[in-house]
Amino acid sequence: MFTIGDFARHGRVSVRMLRHYDATGLLRPAHVDPATGYRFYSAAQLSRLNRIIALKELGFTLQRVRDIVDDKVGTEELRGMLRLRRAELEATVAATAARLAQVEARLRSIESEGHMPTNDVVIKNLPAVRVAELTATAAGFDPQDIGPVITPLYDELFRRLDTAGITPTGPGVAYYEDAPEGGGAVTVHAAIQVSAPLRDGEDLRILDLPPVDQAATIVHRGPMDAVVPTAQALAHWIDGNGYRSAGYPREINLECPENRDEWVTELQAPVVRV
């Protein structure tokens, strides 16, 4: 038998935690001295302690932990719970990685202040282009808002094009506009160039994007969640060369290999002379 202090050291937990588990009925001492009230634990109880700690680390509530360690949850149900928790943790990791990518992009923008590379900006006339598209709404224009919306849109767009027997004839074209509901929401258009007849069906819309008289363009290399420095370099050029923005930029997917670090995207920002 071990004193509560010895058991805490062997279990690599705090005495305070063991007292809490005792109070909540998660892990009762093997013996309590009736005269002194001292708690004593057996080595066999380390197994239950390990399970409690592991389940807590997975994010289960104490009530759920109690049900599991007391065998009130069947094997299949437990397996399902663990799979669901694994999916939740994977989603959290992905979201954290996306936030870190945004922080890194902002840091690169800060570090490059004062020496933005603007020599690659080109003013172009954009001709009308026919596209097939699907749309959805994003909470804002931040890359972490756009990414989770536009990626599934393109997946679904390619699926529907394949079903309709339509072959893309050019690169993808992502463009944006303020959503009708306001509040900073953005309507996301995931489009790709096609040569099919115009249509306005619910499953797939085919339309002609109008020409743009003047667009300031710059090429971004890398994933779109790291586009902030390139987009801000373009903004500096527009502001410093006698133009003003006339709408959201289009994004032309010039190269989209499996490795997103190798993506090549042209940003096309409509502009007018000041």
Coordinates of C-alpha atoms in Angstrom, one line a residue:
M1 CA 0.0 0.0 0.0
F2 CA 1.1 3.5 -0.7
T3 CA 0.4 6.8 1.0
I4 CA -1.4 9.3 -1.2
G5 CA 1.9 11.2 -1.6
D6 CA 3.8 8.1 -2.7
F7 CA 1.0 7.0 -5.0
A8 CA 0.9 10.5 -6.6
R9 CA 4.7 10.3 -7.3
H10 CA 4.4 6.8 -8.8
G11 CA 1.4 7.9 -10.9
R12 CA 3.0 11.2 -11.9
V13 CA 0.0 13.2 -10.7
S14 CA -0.6 15.7 -8.0
V15 CA -2.0 14.9 -4.5
R16 CA -4.6 17.6 -5.1
M17 CA -5.7 15.7 -8.3
L18 CA -6.0 12.4 -6.4
R19 CA -8.1 14.1 -3.7
H20 CA -10.4 15.5 -6.4
Y21 CA -10.8 12.1 -8.0
D22 CA -11.6 10.7 -4.6
A23 CA -14.2 13.4 -4.0
T24 CA -15.8 12.8 -7.4
G25 CA -15.8 9.0 -7.0
L26 CA -13.4 8.5 -10.0
L27 CA -10.7 6.9 -8.0
R28 CA -11.3 5.9 -4.4
P29 CA -8.4 5.0 -2.1
A30 CA -8.0 1.3 -1.5
H31 CA -8.1 2.0 2.2
V32 CA -8.8 4.9 4.5
D33 CA -7.4 4.8 8.0
P34 CA -10.6 5.3 10.2
A35 CA -8.5 7.0 13.0
T36 CA -6.4 9.4 10.9
G37 CA -8.4 9.7 7.7
Y38 CA -5.2 9.0 5.7
R39 CA -5.7 7.6 2.2
F40 CA -3.8 4.6 1.0
Y41 CA -3.6 3.2 -2.5
S42 CA -2.5 -0.1 -4.1
A43 CA -0.2 -0.5 -7.1
A44 CA -3.1 -2.2 -8.9
Q45 CA -4.9 1.2 -8.9
L46 CA -2.3 2.7 -11.2
S47 CA -4.1 1.0 -14.1
R48 CA -7.3 2.8 -13.4
L49 CA -5.4 6.1 -12.9
N50 CA -3.6 5.7 -16.2
R51 CA -7.0 5.2 -18.0
I52 CA -8.5 8.2 -16.3
I53 CA -5.6 10.5 -17.3
A54 CA -5.5 9.2 -20.9
L55 CA -9.3 9.8 -21.3
K56 CA -9.1 13.2 -19.7
E57 CA -6.2 14.1 -22.1
L58 CA -8.5 13.1 -25.0
G59 CA -11.0 15.7 -23.8
F60 CA -13.7 13.5 -22.2
T61 CA -15.7 14.9 -19.4
L62 CA -15.2 13.4 -15.9
Q63 CA -18.7 11.8 -16.1
R64 CA -17.8 10.2 -19.4
V65 CA -14.5 9.0 -18.0
R66 CA -16.3 7.5 -15.0
D67 CA -18.7 5.6 -17.3
I68 CA -15.8 4.3 -19.4
V69 CA -13.6 3.1 -16.6
D70 CA -16.5 1.6 -14.8
D71 CA -17.3 -0.4 -17.9
K72 CA -20.7 1.3 -18.4
V73 CA -19.7 2.0 -22.0
G74 CA -19.6 -1.0 -24.4
T75 CA -16.6 -1.7 -26.6
E76 CA -18.2 -0.6 -29.9
E77 CA -19.5 2.6 -28.3
L78 CA -16.1 3.4 -26.8
R79 CA -14.5 2.7 -30.2
G80 CA -16.9 5.1 -31.8
M81 CA -16.3 7.7 -29.1
L82 CA -12.5 7.5 -29.6
R83 CA -12.8 7.7 -33.4
L84 CA -15.0 10.8 -33.0
R85 CA -12.6 12.4 -30.6
R86 CA -9.7 11.6 -32.9
A87 CA -11.5 13.4 -35.7
E88 CA -12.1 16.4 -33.5
L89 CA -8.4 16.5 -32.5
E90 CA -7.3 16.2 -36.1
A91 CA -9.6 19.1 -37.0
T92 CA -8.2 21.1 -34.2
V93 CA -4.6 20.4 -35.3
A94 CA -5.5 21.4 -38.9
A95 CA -7.2 24.6 -37.7
T96 CA -4.1 25.4 -35.5
A97 CA -1.8 24.8 -38.5
A98 CA -3.9 27.1 -40.6
R99 CA -3.8 29.8 -37.9
L100 CA 0.0 29.4 -37.7
A101 CA 0.2 29.8 -41.5
Q102 CA -1.7 33.1 -41.2
V103 CA 0.5 34.3 -38.4
E104 CA 3.6 33.5 -40.6
A105 CA 2.1 35.3 -43.5
R106 CA 1.4 38.4 -41.4
L107 CA 4.9 38.3 -40.0
R108 CA 6.4 38.1 -43.5
S109 CA 4.3 41.2 -44.4
I110 CA 5.6 43.0 -41.4
E111 CA 9.2 42.0 -42.1
S112 CA 8.9 43.2 -45.7
E113 CA 7.5 46.6 -44.9
G114 CA 9.4 49.3 -46.6
H115 CA 10.9 47.1 -49.3
M116 CA 7.8 45.5 -50.9
P117 CA 8.7 43.8 -54.3
T118 CA 6.5 45.8 -56.7
N119 CA 8.5 45.5 -59.8
D120 CA 6.6 42.4 -61.0
V121 CA 3.2 44.2 -61.1
V122 CA 1.7 44.5 -64.6
I123 CA -1.3 46.4 -65.8
K124 CA -3.5 44.3 -68.1
N125 CA -6.7 44.3 -69.9
L126 CA -8.7 41.3 -69.0
P127 CA -10.9 39.9 -71.8
A128 CA -14.3 38.3 -71.1
V129 CA -14.1 34.7 -70.2
R130 CA -16.7 31.9 -70.0
V131 CA -16.7 29.9 -66.8
A132 CA -18.6 27.2 -65.0
E133 CA -19.0 28.0 -61.3
L134 CA -20.4 27.2 -57.9
T135 CA -20.9 29.7 -55.1
A136 CA -21.0 29.8 -51.3
T137 CA -20.7 32.3 -48.5
A138 CA -17.6 32.9 -46.4
A139 CA -17.6 34.8 -43.1
G140 CA -14.9 37.2 -44.4
F141 CA -12.1 37.7 -46.9
D142 CA -9.4 36.4 -44.5
P143 CA -7.6 33.3 -46.0
Q144 CA -8.7 31.2 -43.1
D145 CA -12.4 32.1 -43.9
I146 CA -12.0 31.6 -47.7
G147 CA -10.0 28.3 -47.7
P148 CA -12.5 26.0 -45.9
V149 CA -15.3 27.3 -48.3
I150 CA -13.5 27.4 -51.7
T151 CA -11.8 24.0 -51.5
P152 CA -15.0 21.9 -51.2
L153 CA -16.6 24.1 -53.8
Y154 CA -13.9 23.2 -56.4
D155 CA -14.1 19.5 -55.4
E156 CA -17.9 19.6 -56.1
L157 CA -17.5 21.7 -59.2
F158 CA -15.1 19.2 -60.8
R159 CA -17.5 16.3 -59.8
R160 CA -20.5 18.1 -61.5
L161 CA -18.5 19.0 -64.6
D162 CA -17.5 15.3 -65.0
T163 CA -21.2 14.3 -64.5
A164 CA -22.3 16.8 -67.2
G165 CA -19.5 15.7 -69.6
I166 CA -17.9 19.2 -69.6
T167 CA -14.2 19.5 -70.0
P168 CA -12.4 22.6 -68.6
T169 CA -10.6 24.6 -71.3
G170 CA -8.5 26.9 -69.0
P171 CA -7.4 27.6 -65.5
G172 CA -9.6 28.0 -62.4
V173 CA -10.8 31.5 -61.7
A174 CA -11.8 32.4 -58.1
Y175 CA -13.6 35.7 -57.6
Y176 CA -15.5 37.4 -54.9
E177 CA -18.1 40.0 -54.0
D178 CA -19.8 41.3 -50.9
A179 CA -22.5 39.0 -49.7
P180 CA -26.1 40.3 -49.7
E181 CA -26.4 39.7 -46.0
G182 CA -23.6 42.2 -45.2
G183 CA -21.6 42.0 -42.0
G184 CA -18.4 41.5 -43.9
A185 CA -19.5 38.2 -45.4
V186 CA -18.2 37.4 -48.9
T187 CA -19.8 35.5 -51.7
V188 CA -17.1 33.0 -53.0
H189 CA -17.2 32.1 -56.7
A190 CA -15.2 28.9 -57.5
A191 CA -15.1 28.9 -61.3
I192 CA -13.1 27.3 -64.1
Q193 CA -12.9 28.2 -67.8
V194 CA -15.1 26.2 -70.2
S195 CA -16.5 26.4 -73.7
A196 CA -20.0 25.0 -72.9
P197 CA -23.3 26.8 -73.7
L198 CA -24.6 29.4 -71.1
R199 CA -26.8 27.9 -68.4
D200 CA -28.2 29.0 -65.1
G201 CA -29.1 25.7 -63.5
E202 CA -29.2 25.0 -59.8
D203 CA -26.6 22.2 -60.1
L204 CA -24.1 24.3 -62.3
R205 CA -24.0 27.8 -63.6
I206 CA -22.2 28.7 -66.8
L207 CA -21.7 32.4 -67.5
D208 CA -19.4 35.0 -69.1
L209 CA -17.3 37.0 -66.8
P210 CA -17.2 40.6 -68.2
P211 CA -14.0 42.1 -69.4
V212 CA -12.0 44.4 -67.1
D213 CA -10.4 47.5 -68.7
Q214 CA -7.5 47.7 -66.3
A215 CA -6.2 45.2 -63.7
A216 CA -3.1 45.4 -61.7
T217 CA -1.7 41.9 -61.7
I218 CA 1.0 40.1 -59.7
V219 CA 2.0 36.4 -59.5
H220 CA 1.9 34.6 -56.1
R221 CA 3.9 31.5 -55.6
G222 CA 2.9 29.1 -52.8
P223 CA -0.3 28.2 -51.0
M224 CA -3.2 30.7 -50.9
D225 CA -3.2 30.7 -47.1
A226 CA 0.1 32.5 -47.4
V227 CA -1.1 35.1 -50.0
V228 CA -1.2 38.1 -47.6
P229 CA 2.4 39.4 -48.4
T230 CA 1.8 39.2 -52.2
A231 CA -1.7 40.8 -51.9
Q232 CA -0.3 43.6 -49.8
A233 CA 2.6 44.1 -52.2
L234 CA 0.0 44.6 -54.9
A235 CA -1.9 47.1 -52.7
H236 CA 1.3 49.1 -52.2
W237 CA 1.9 49.3 -55.9
I238 CA -1.7 50.4 -56.6
D239 CA -1.5 53.1 -54.0
G240 CA 1.9 54.3 -55.0
N241 CA 1.3 54.5 -58.8
G242 CA -1.8 56.6 -59.2
Y243 CA -4.5 54.0 -59.1
R244 CA -7.3 52.9 -56.8
S245 CA -8.9 49.6 -56.4
A246 CA -12.2 48.9 -58.1
G247 CA -13.3 45.6 -56.5
Y248 CA -12.1 42.3 -55.2
P249 CA -9.1 40.8 -57.1
R250 CA -9.6 37.6 -59.2
E251 CA -7.3 34.7 -58.6
I252 CA -6.2 32.7 -61.6
N253 CA -4.9 29.3 -60.8
L254 CA -2.0 29.0 -63.3
E255 CA -0.4 25.9 -61.7
C256 CA -2.0 23.7 -59.0
P257 CA 0.2 20.6 -58.4
E258 CA -0.5 18.4 -55.4
N259 CA 2.2 20.2 -53.4
R260 CA 0.5 23.5 -52.5
D261 CA 3.9 25.1 -51.9
E262 CA 4.4 24.9 -55.7
W263 CA 1.1 26.6 -56.6
V264 CA 1.3 29.6 -59.0
T265 CA -1.6 32.0 -58.8
E266 CA -2.0 35.4 -60.6
L267 CA -3.9 38.0 -58.6
Q268 CA -5.8 40.4 -60.9
A269 CA -7.1 43.5 -59.1
P270 CA -9.4 45.8 -61.1
V271 CA -8.1 49.4 -60.9
V272 CA -8.9 52.9 -62.1
R273 CA -6.7 55.9 -62.4
V274 CA -7.1 58.4 -59.6

